[in-house]
Amino acid sequence: MLNVFPIQFLALLAYFLLRLFVGGVLVYVCMQHLKQFRSLSKSLTLPWFPYPGINAVLLIGTEILIACSILLGAYTQIGALLLIILSIKMLVLKKYWSHPTLPDRLTYVLLIGCGLSLLITGAGVLAFDLPI
């Protein structure tokens, strides 16, 4: 079937836009977690790891690392893999952690899909990663 808008030469720009939006979502979530750090660090308890402050620091640090990697386009596929792992972890731990700044499960499902897309396609244009 013919494309209604035959602009396949802009496909690399689509990966840039995907990176921009995924990185923006992660920066937004990370900023919300930083604003509510005290209450977040009290609510991230696990039965097998009773140090909620360390959990909050690790969560925020991982989000910052992934957001910078994806936004800058440096090690994008590694950042996408970390995004997938973080999203699966948050889907599993959502039943233990309940805080208003943690996104819904559907957000993490969508981030898994975006992470898979970036893992397969790479960074696109305006990135430090070089296509091989």
Short mmCIF file of C-alpha atoms in Angstrom, two decimals:
data_model
loop_
_atom_site.label_atom_id
_atom_site.label_comp_id
_atom_site.label_asym_id
_atom_site.label_seq_id
_atom_site.Cartn_x
_atom_site.Cartn_y
_atom_site.Cartn_z
CA MET A 1 0.00 0.00 0.00
CA LEU A 2 1.22 3.46 -0.80
CA ASN A 3 2.08 5.88 1.98
CA VAL A 4 -0.16 8.89 2.24
CA PHE A 5 2.88 10.99 3.14
CA PRO A 6 5.94 9.51 1.37
CA ILE A 7 8.64 11.03 3.57
CA GLN A 8 10.78 8.02 4.41
CA PHE A 9 13.93 10.14 4.27
CA LEU A 10 12.85 11.63 7.62
CA ALA A 11 12.91 8.26 9.40
CA LEU A 12 16.06 9.13 11.34
CA LEU A 13 14.32 12.24 12.62
CA ALA A 14 11.60 10.00 14.07
CA TYR A 15 14.18 8.26 16.28
CA PHE A 16 15.40 11.66 17.46
CA LEU A 17 11.83 12.65 18.37
CA LEU A 18 11.34 9.36 20.21
CA ARG A 19 14.56 9.99 22.14
CA LEU A 20 13.46 13.54 22.92
CA PHE A 21 10.08 12.52 24.33
CA VAL A 22 11.32 9.49 26.30
CA GLY A 23 14.15 11.53 27.78
CA GLY A 24 11.73 14.34 28.60
CA VAL A 25 9.40 11.96 30.42
CA LEU A 26 12.30 10.56 32.42
CA VAL A 27 13.56 14.04 33.33
CA TYR A 28 10.06 15.03 34.45
CA VAL A 29 9.66 11.93 36.60
CA CYS A 30 13.14 12.40 38.06
CA MET A 31 12.43 16.05 38.94
CA GLN A 32 9.22 15.01 40.69
CA HIS A 33 11.15 12.43 42.68
CA LEU A 34 13.79 15.00 43.63
CA LYS A 35 11.12 17.47 44.80
CA GLN A 36 9.49 14.81 46.99
CA PHE A 37 12.73 13.11 48.06
CA ARG A 38 11.98 13.01 51.80
CA SER A 39 8.55 11.44 51.47
CA LEU A 40 9.74 9.20 48.62
CA SER A 41 12.66 7.88 50.64
CA LYS A 42 10.31 6.95 53.48
CA SER A 43 7.89 5.03 51.27
CA LEU A 44 10.30 2.90 49.21
CA THR A 45 10.62 0.06 51.69
CA LEU A 46 11.00 -3.57 50.72
CA PRO A 47 10.66 -6.62 52.97
CA TRP A 48 14.09 -7.94 52.00
CA PHE A 49 15.91 -4.55 51.88
CA PRO A 50 14.91 -2.28 54.75
CA TYR A 51 16.84 0.87 53.68
CA PRO A 52 14.36 3.10 51.84
CA GLY A 53 16.77 6.04 51.51
CA ILE A 54 19.20 3.95 49.47
CA ASN A 55 16.33 2.76 47.27
CA ALA A 56 15.31 6.36 46.55
CA VAL A 57 18.87 7.43 45.73
CA LEU A 58 19.36 4.44 43.42
CA LEU A 59 16.04 5.09 41.66
CA ILE A 60 16.76 8.78 41.08
CA GLY A 61 20.35 8.12 40.03
CA THR A 62 19.27 5.46 37.55
CA GLU A 63 16.62 7.76 36.10
CA ILE A 64 19.14 10.58 35.67
CA LEU A 65 21.67 8.25 34.03
CA ILE A 66 19.12 6.84 31.58
CA ALA A 67 17.64 10.28 30.78
CA CYS A 68 21.07 11.79 30.04
CA SER A 69 22.09 8.82 27.92
CA ILE A 70 18.92 8.89 25.84
CA LEU A 71 18.63 12.68 25.51
CA LEU A 72 22.24 13.17 24.47
CA GLY A 73 22.27 10.14 22.21
CA ALA A 74 25.39 8.79 23.90
CA TYR A 75 25.23 5.02 24.42
CA THR A 76 21.57 5.14 23.46
CA GLN A 77 21.11 1.41 23.13
CA ILE A 78 22.64 0.78 26.56
CA GLY A 79 20.38 3.49 27.97
CA ALA A 80 17.40 1.87 26.27
CA LEU A 81 18.33 -1.50 27.77
CA LEU A 82 18.58 0.10 31.21
CA LEU A 83 15.20 1.76 30.60
CA ILE A 84 13.64 -1.62 29.85
CA ILE A 85 15.18 -3.16 32.97
CA LEU A 86 14.07 -0.20 35.13
CA SER A 87 10.54 -0.36 33.75
CA ILE A 88 10.25 -4.11 34.38
CA LYS A 89 11.62 -3.60 37.89
CA MET A 90 9.09 -0.84 38.57
CA LEU A 91 6.25 -3.00 37.25
CA VAL A 92 7.24 -5.74 39.68
CA LEU A 93 7.86 -3.43 42.66
CA LYS A 94 4.78 -1.26 42.13
CA LYS A 95 2.80 -3.50 44.51
CA TYR A 96 5.30 -2.74 47.31
CA TRP A 97 5.83 0.94 46.59
CA SER A 98 2.95 3.38 46.61
CA HIS A 99 3.86 7.03 46.29
CA PRO A 100 2.07 9.79 44.36
CA THR A 101 5.15 10.62 42.28
CA LEU A 102 5.55 7.08 40.93
CA PRO A 103 3.89 6.78 37.52
CA ASP A 104 1.17 4.25 36.75
CA ARG A 105 1.88 0.78 35.42
CA LEU A 106 0.78 1.77 31.92
CA THR A 107 3.50 4.42 31.80
CA TYR A 108 6.12 1.76 32.43
CA VAL A 109 4.59 -0.51 29.79
CA LEU A 110 4.83 2.34 27.27
CA LEU A 111 8.43 3.02 28.33
CA ILE A 112 9.23 -0.65 27.70
CA GLY A 113 7.87 -0.26 24.16
CA CYS A 114 9.86 2.93 23.58
CA GLY A 115 12.97 1.31 25.02
CA LEU A 116 12.60 -1.69 22.71
CA SER A 117 12.21 0.62 19.74
CA LEU A 118 15.35 2.58 20.67
CA LEU A 119 17.24 -0.63 21.37
CA ILE A 120 16.47 -1.96 17.90
CA THR A 121 16.76 1.24 15.85
CA GLY A 122 19.50 3.16 17.61
CA ALA A 123 19.84 6.87 18.23
CA GLY A 124 18.95 8.51 14.93
CA VAL A 125 20.14 12.01 14.02
CA LEU A 126 21.70 14.57 16.37
CA ALA A 127 23.36 11.94 18.55
CA PHE A 128 26.86 11.12 19.68
CA ASP A 129 26.36 7.46 18.73
CA LEU A 130 27.65 6.65 15.30
CA PRO A 131 25.72 4.18 13.15
CA ILE A 132 27.75 1.18 12.08
#
